Short mmCIF file of C-alpha atoms in Angstrom, two decimals:
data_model
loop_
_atom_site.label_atom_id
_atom_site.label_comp_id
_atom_site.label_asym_id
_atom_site.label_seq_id
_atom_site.Cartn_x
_atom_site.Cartn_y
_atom_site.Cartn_z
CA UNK W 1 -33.48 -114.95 -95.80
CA UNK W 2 -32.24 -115.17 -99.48
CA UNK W 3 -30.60 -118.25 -100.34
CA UNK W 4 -27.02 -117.11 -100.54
CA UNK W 5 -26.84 -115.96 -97.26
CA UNK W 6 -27.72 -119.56 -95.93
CA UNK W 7 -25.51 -120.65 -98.25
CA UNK W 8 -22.64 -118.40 -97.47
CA UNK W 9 -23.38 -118.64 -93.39
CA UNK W 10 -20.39 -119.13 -91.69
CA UNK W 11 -22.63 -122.34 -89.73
CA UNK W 12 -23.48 -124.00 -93.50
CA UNK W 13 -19.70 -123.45 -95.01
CA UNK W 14 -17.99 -125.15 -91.58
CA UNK W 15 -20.30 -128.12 -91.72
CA UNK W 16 -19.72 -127.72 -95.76
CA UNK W 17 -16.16 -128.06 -95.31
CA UNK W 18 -16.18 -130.91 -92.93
CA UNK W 19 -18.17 -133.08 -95.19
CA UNK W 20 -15.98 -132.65 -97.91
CA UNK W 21 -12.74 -133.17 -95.46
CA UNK W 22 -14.25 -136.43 -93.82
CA UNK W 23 -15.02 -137.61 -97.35
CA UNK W 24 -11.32 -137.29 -98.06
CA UNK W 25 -10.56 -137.72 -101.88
CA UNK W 26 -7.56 -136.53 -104.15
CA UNK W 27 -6.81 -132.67 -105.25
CA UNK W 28 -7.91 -131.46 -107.99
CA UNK W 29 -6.08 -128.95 -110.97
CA UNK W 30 -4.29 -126.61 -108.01
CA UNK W 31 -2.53 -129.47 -106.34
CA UNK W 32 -4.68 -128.62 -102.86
CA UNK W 33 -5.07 -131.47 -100.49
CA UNK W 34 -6.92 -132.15 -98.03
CA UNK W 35 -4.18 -131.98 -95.59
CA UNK W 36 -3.31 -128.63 -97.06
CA UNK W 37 -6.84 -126.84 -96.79
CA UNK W 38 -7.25 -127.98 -93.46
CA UNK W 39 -4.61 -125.90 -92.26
CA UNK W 40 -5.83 -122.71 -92.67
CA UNK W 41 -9.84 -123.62 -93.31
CA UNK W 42 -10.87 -120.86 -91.44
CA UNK W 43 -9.22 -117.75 -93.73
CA UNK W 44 -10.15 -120.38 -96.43
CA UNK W 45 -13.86 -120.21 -95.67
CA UNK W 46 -13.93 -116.56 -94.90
CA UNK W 47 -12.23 -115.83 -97.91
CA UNK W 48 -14.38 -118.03 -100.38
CA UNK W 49 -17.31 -116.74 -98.85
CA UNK W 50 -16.05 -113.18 -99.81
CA UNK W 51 -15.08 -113.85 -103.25
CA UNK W 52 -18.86 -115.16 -104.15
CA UNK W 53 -20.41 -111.97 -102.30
CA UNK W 54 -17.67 -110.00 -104.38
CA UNK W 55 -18.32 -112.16 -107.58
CA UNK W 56 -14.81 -112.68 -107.59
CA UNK W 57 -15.31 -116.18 -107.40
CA UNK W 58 -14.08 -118.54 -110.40
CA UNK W 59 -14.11 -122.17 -110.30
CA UNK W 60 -11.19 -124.00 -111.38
CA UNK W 61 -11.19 -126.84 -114.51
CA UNK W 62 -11.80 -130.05 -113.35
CA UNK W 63 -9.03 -132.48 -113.20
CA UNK W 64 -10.06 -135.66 -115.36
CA UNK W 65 -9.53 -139.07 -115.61
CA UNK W 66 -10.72 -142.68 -116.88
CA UNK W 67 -11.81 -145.75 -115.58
CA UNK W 68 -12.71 -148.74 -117.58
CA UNK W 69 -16.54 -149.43 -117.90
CA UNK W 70 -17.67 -152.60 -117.46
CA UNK W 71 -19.45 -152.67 -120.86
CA UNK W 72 -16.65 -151.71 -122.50
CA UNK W 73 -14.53 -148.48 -123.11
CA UNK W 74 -13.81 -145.68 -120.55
CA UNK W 75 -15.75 -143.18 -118.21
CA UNK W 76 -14.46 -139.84 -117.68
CA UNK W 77 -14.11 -138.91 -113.75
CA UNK W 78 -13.49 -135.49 -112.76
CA UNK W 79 -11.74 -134.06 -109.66
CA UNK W 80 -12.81 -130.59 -108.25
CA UNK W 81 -10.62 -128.70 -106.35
CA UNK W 82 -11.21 -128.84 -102.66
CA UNK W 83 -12.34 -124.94 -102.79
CA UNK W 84 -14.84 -126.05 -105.45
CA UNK W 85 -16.05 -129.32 -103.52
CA UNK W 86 -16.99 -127.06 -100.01
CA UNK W 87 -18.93 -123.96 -102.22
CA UNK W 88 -20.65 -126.78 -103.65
CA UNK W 89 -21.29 -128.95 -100.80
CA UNK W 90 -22.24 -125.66 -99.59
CA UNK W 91 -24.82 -124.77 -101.67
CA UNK W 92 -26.52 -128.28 -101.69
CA UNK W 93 -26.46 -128.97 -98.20
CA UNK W 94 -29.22 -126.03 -98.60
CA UNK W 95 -31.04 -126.14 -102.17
CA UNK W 96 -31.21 -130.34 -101.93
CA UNK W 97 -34.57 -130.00 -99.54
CA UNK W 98 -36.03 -127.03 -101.53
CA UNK W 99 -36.07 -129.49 -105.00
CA UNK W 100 -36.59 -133.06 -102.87
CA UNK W 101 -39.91 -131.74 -101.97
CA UNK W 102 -40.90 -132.08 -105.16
CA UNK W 103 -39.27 -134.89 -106.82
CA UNK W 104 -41.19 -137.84 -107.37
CA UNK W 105 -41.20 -141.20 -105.32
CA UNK W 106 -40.01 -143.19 -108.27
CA UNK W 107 -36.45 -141.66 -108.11
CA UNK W 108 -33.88 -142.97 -105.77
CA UNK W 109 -30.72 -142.01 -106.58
CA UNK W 110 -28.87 -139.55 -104.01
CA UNK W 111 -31.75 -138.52 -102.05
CA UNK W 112 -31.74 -138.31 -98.46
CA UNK W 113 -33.58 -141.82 -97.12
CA UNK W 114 -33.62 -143.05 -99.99
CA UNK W 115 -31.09 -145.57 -102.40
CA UNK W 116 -30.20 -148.62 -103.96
CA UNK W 117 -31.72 -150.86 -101.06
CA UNK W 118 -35.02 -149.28 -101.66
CA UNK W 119 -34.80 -148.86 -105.47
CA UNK W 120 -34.54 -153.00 -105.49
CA UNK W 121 -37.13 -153.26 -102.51
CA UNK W 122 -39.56 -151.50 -104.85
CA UNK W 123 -38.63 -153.68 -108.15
CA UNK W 124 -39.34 -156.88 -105.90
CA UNK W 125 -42.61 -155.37 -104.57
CA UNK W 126 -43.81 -154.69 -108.60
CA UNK W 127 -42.46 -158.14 -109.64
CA UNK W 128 -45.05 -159.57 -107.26
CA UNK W 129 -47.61 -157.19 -108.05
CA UNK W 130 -47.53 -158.80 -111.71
CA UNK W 131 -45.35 -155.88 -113.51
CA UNK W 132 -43.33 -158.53 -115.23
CA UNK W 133 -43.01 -156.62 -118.29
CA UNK W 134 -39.68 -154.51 -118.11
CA UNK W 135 -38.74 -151.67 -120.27
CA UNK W 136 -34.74 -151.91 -119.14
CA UNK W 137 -33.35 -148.50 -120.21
CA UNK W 138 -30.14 -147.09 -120.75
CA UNK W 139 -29.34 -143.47 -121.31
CA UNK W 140 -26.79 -142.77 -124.16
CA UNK W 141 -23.50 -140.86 -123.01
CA UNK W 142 -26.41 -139.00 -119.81
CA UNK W 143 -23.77 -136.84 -118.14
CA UNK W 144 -22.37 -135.56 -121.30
CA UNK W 145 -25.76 -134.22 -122.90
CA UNK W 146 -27.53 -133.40 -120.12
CA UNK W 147 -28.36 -128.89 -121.87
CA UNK W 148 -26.92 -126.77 -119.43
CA UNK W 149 -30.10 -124.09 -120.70
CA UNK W 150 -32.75 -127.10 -119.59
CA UNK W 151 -30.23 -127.24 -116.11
CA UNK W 152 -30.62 -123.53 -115.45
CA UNK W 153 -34.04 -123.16 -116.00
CA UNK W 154 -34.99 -125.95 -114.02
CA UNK W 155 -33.04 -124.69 -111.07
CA UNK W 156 -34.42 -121.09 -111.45
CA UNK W 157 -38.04 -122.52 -111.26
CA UNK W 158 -37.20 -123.10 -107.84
CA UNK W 159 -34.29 -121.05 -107.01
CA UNK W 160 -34.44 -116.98 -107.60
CA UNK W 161 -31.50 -116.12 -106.11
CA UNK W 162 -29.22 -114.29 -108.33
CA UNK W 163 -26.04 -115.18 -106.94
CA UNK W 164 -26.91 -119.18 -106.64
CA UNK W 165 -27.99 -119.04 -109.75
CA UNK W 166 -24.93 -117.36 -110.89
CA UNK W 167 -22.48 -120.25 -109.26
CA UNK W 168 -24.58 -122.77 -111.63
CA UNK W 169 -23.89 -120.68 -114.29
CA UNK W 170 -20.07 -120.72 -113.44
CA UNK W 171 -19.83 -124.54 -112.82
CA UNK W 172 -22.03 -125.32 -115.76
CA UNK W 173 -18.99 -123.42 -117.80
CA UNK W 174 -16.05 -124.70 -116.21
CA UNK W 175 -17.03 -128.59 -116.64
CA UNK W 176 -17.64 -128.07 -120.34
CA UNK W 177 -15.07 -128.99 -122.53
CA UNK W 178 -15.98 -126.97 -125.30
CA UNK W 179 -17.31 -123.12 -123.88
CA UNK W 180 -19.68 -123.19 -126.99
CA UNK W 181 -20.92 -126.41 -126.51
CA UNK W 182 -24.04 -126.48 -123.70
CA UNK W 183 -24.06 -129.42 -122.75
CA UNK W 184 -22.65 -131.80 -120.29
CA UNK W 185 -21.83 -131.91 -116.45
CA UNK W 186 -18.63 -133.37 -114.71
CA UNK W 187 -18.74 -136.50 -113.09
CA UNK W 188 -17.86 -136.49 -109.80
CA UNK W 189 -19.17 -133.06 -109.11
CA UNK W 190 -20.66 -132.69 -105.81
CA UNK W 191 -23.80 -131.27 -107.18
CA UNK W 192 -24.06 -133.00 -110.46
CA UNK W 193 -26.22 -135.62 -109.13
CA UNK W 194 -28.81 -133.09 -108.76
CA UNK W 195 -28.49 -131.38 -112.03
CA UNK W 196 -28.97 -134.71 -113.64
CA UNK W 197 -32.01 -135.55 -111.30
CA UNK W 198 -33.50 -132.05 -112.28
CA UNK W 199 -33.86 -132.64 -116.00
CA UNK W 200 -34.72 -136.24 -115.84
CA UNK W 201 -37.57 -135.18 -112.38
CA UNK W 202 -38.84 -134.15 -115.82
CA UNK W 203 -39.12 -137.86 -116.89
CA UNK W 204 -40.62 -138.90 -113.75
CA UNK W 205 -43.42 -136.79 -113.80
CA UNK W 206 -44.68 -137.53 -117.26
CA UNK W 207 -44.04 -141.63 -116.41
CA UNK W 208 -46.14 -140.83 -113.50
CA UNK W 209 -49.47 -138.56 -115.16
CA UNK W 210 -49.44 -141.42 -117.66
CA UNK W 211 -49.94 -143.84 -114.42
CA UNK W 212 -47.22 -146.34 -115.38
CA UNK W 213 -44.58 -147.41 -112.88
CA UNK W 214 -41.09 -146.54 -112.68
CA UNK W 215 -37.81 -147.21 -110.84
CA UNK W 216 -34.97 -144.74 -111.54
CA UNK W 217 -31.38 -144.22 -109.90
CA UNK W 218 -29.93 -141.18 -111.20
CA UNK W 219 -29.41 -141.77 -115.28
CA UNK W 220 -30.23 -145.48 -114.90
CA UNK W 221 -34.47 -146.55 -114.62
CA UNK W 222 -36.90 -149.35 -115.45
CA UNK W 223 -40.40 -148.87 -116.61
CA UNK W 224 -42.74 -151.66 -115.14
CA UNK W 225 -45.88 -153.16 -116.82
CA UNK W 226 -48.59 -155.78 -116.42
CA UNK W 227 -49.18 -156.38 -120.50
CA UNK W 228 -46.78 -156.55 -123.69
CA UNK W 229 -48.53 -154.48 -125.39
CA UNK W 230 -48.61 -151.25 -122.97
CA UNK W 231 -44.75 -151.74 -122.64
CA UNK W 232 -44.29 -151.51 -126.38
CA UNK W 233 -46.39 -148.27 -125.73
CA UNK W 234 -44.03 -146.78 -123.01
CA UNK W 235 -41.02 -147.63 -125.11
CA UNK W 236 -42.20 -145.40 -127.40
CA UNK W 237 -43.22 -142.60 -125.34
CA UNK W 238 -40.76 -142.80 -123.10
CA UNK W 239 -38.13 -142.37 -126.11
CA UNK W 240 -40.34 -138.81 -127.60
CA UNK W 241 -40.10 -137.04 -123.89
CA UNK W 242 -36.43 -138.03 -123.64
CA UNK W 243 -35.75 -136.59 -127.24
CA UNK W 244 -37.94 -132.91 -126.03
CA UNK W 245 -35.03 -133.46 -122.82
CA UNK W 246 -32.31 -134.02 -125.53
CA UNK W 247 -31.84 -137.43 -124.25
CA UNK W 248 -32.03 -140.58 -125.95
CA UNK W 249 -31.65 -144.44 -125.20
CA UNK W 250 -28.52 -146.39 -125.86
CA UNK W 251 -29.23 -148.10 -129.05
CA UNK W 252 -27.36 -151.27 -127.85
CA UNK W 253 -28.64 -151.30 -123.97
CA UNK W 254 -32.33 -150.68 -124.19
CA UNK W 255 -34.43 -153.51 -124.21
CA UNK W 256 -37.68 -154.92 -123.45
CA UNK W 257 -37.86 -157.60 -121.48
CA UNK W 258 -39.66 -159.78 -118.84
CA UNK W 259 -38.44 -161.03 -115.26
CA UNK W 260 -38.66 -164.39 -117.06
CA UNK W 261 -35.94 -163.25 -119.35
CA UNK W 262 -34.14 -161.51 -116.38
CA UNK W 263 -32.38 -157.84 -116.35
CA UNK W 264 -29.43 -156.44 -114.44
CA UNK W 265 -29.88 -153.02 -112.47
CA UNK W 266 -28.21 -151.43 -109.95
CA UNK W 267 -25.90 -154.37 -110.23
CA UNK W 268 -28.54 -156.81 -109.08
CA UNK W 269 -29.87 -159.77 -111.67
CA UNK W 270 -33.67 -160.07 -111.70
CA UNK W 271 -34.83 -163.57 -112.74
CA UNK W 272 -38.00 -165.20 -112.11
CA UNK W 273 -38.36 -164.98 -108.78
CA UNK W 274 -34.89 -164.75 -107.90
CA UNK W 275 -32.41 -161.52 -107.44
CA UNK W 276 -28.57 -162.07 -106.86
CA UNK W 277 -25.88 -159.34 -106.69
CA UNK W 278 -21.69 -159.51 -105.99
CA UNK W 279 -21.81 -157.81 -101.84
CA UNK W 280 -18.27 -158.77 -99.84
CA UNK W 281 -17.00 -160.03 -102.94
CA UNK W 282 -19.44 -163.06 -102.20
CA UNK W 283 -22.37 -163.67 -104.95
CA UNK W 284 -25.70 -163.84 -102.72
CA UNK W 285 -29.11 -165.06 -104.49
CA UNK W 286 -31.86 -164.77 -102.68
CA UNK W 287 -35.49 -166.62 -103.69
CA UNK W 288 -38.64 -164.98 -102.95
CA UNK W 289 -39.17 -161.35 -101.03
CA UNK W 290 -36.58 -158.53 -100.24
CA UNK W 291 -33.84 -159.30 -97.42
CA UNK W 292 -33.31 -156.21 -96.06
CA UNK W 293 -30.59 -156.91 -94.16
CA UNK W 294 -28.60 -158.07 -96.91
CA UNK W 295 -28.39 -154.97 -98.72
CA UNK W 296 -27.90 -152.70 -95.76
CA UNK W 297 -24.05 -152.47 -96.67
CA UNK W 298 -24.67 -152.56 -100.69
CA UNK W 299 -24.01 -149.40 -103.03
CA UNK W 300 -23.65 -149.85 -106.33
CA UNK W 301 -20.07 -150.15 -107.86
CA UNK W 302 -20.13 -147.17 -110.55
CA UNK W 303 -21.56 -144.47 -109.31
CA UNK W 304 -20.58 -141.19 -107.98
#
């Protein structure tokens, strides 16, 4: 069965729609709520089903705003329309397996089973291997330069379907904010998490043929070593495959470091052998091995 009929089944667009209902969240550029969908989500799904078979289907410009970064000036968050959040949700409730299959074990961020809990689990585990050597990296401005050309053919490696790969197209477009500038996703798109995990998979695999270990959440990873001298190496090779991804590190926010020195990530603090993190408004620090159960309620203030 070819992708877009998955997609488009009328099974895959109710449970697509229900996610995006039970997940609530503002309207976006047409003023739609929730509220307003829901009352005729049936005609709604038939007909948004029709207009991508028809390729009459356009998606709308997101509706932006900004939030204060903790390090200082603003991040832009987008709101899709709630016609643009289902076709998404749609279409990733049935690509996600099709790419997880081959993403690598390093990469946590918005994968089923996977998260922040085990993302620190794994930091802990290296710590006490002896990886106290920490290349603490920070992408510059990720979401805004992630190509849309490395994007597309990084989904069509996987995906063939025309259609699919014609929505991409389409929401590539309508988050840019210049039409001749390729580059950047939106935000707060339901599917941008896996565009960005697409190019940087790309990351992941070289960290991992070079055998060095890595911990990455979405745009945010560490690279873990045993020696000084092999992390001054990874800095630097790291740094080349993100400029062939047209990537680069924050100038300001990549460091090398040591668990002696301490680094934040995922809003945990690593130091020595100690970890603390802000859960309940309460600061917990914790000596020693990963507590589970205190991190069963975490997730990471920041992220989409």
């Amino acid at each position: 069965m070819r992708v877009i009929n998955q997609v488009l089944s009328p099974d895959n667009m109710r449970a697509a729609w229900e996610e995006v209902a039970a997940r609530k969240g503002a309207p976006g550029v047409d003023q739609v709520s929730i509220k307003r969908w829901r009352r005729a989500w049936e005609e709604n799904l038939y007909n948004l089903a029709h207009a991508v078979r028809t390729n009459t289907y356009r998606p709308s410009p997101p509706r932006c705003f900004y939030i204060p970064k903790k390090s200082g000036g603003r991040r832009k968050i987008a709101i899709l329309t709630v016609t643009d959040r289902v076709l998404q949700r749609a279409v990733l409730r049935i690509v996600d397996d099709f790419f997880d299959q081959g993403f690598f074990q390093c990469s946590y961020g918005y994968r089923k089973g996977l998260g922040a809990r085990q993302a620190v689990a794994r930091i802990i585990e290296l710590r006490d291997q002896g990886y106290q050597w920490v290349l603490d990296a920070d992408l510059d401005d990720c979401f805004n330069q992630l190509d849309h050309r490395l994007i597309k053919r990084f989904f069509r490696q996987t995906i063939s379907d025309p259609i699919a790969n014609r929505l991409v197209d389409l929401w590539l477009r309508a988050g840019s904010q210049n039409i001749n500038d390729h580059k950047g996703i939106v935000l707060g798109g339901v599917i941008s998490p896996l565009f960005c995990n697409l190019v940087l998979h790309q990351l992941d695999r070289e960290v991992a043929m070079a055998g060095w270990e890595m911990v990455r959440y979405a745009d945010d990873f560490c690279v873990f070593s045993q020696w000084e001298t092999e992390i001054r190496k990874i800095y630097q090779y790291v740094g080349h495959v993100l400029t062939g991804l047209h990537l680069r590190y924050h100038p300001r926010k990549t460091r090398i470091t040591h668990f002696s020195r301490g680094f934040d990530f995922l809003g945990v603090n690593f130091l020595r052998d100690q970890y603390s993190f802000i859960s309940t408004q309460k600061k917990i620090v914790v000596n020693g091995g990963f507590d589970e159960e205190l991190f069963i309620d975490y997730f990471p203030k920041g992220y989409i």
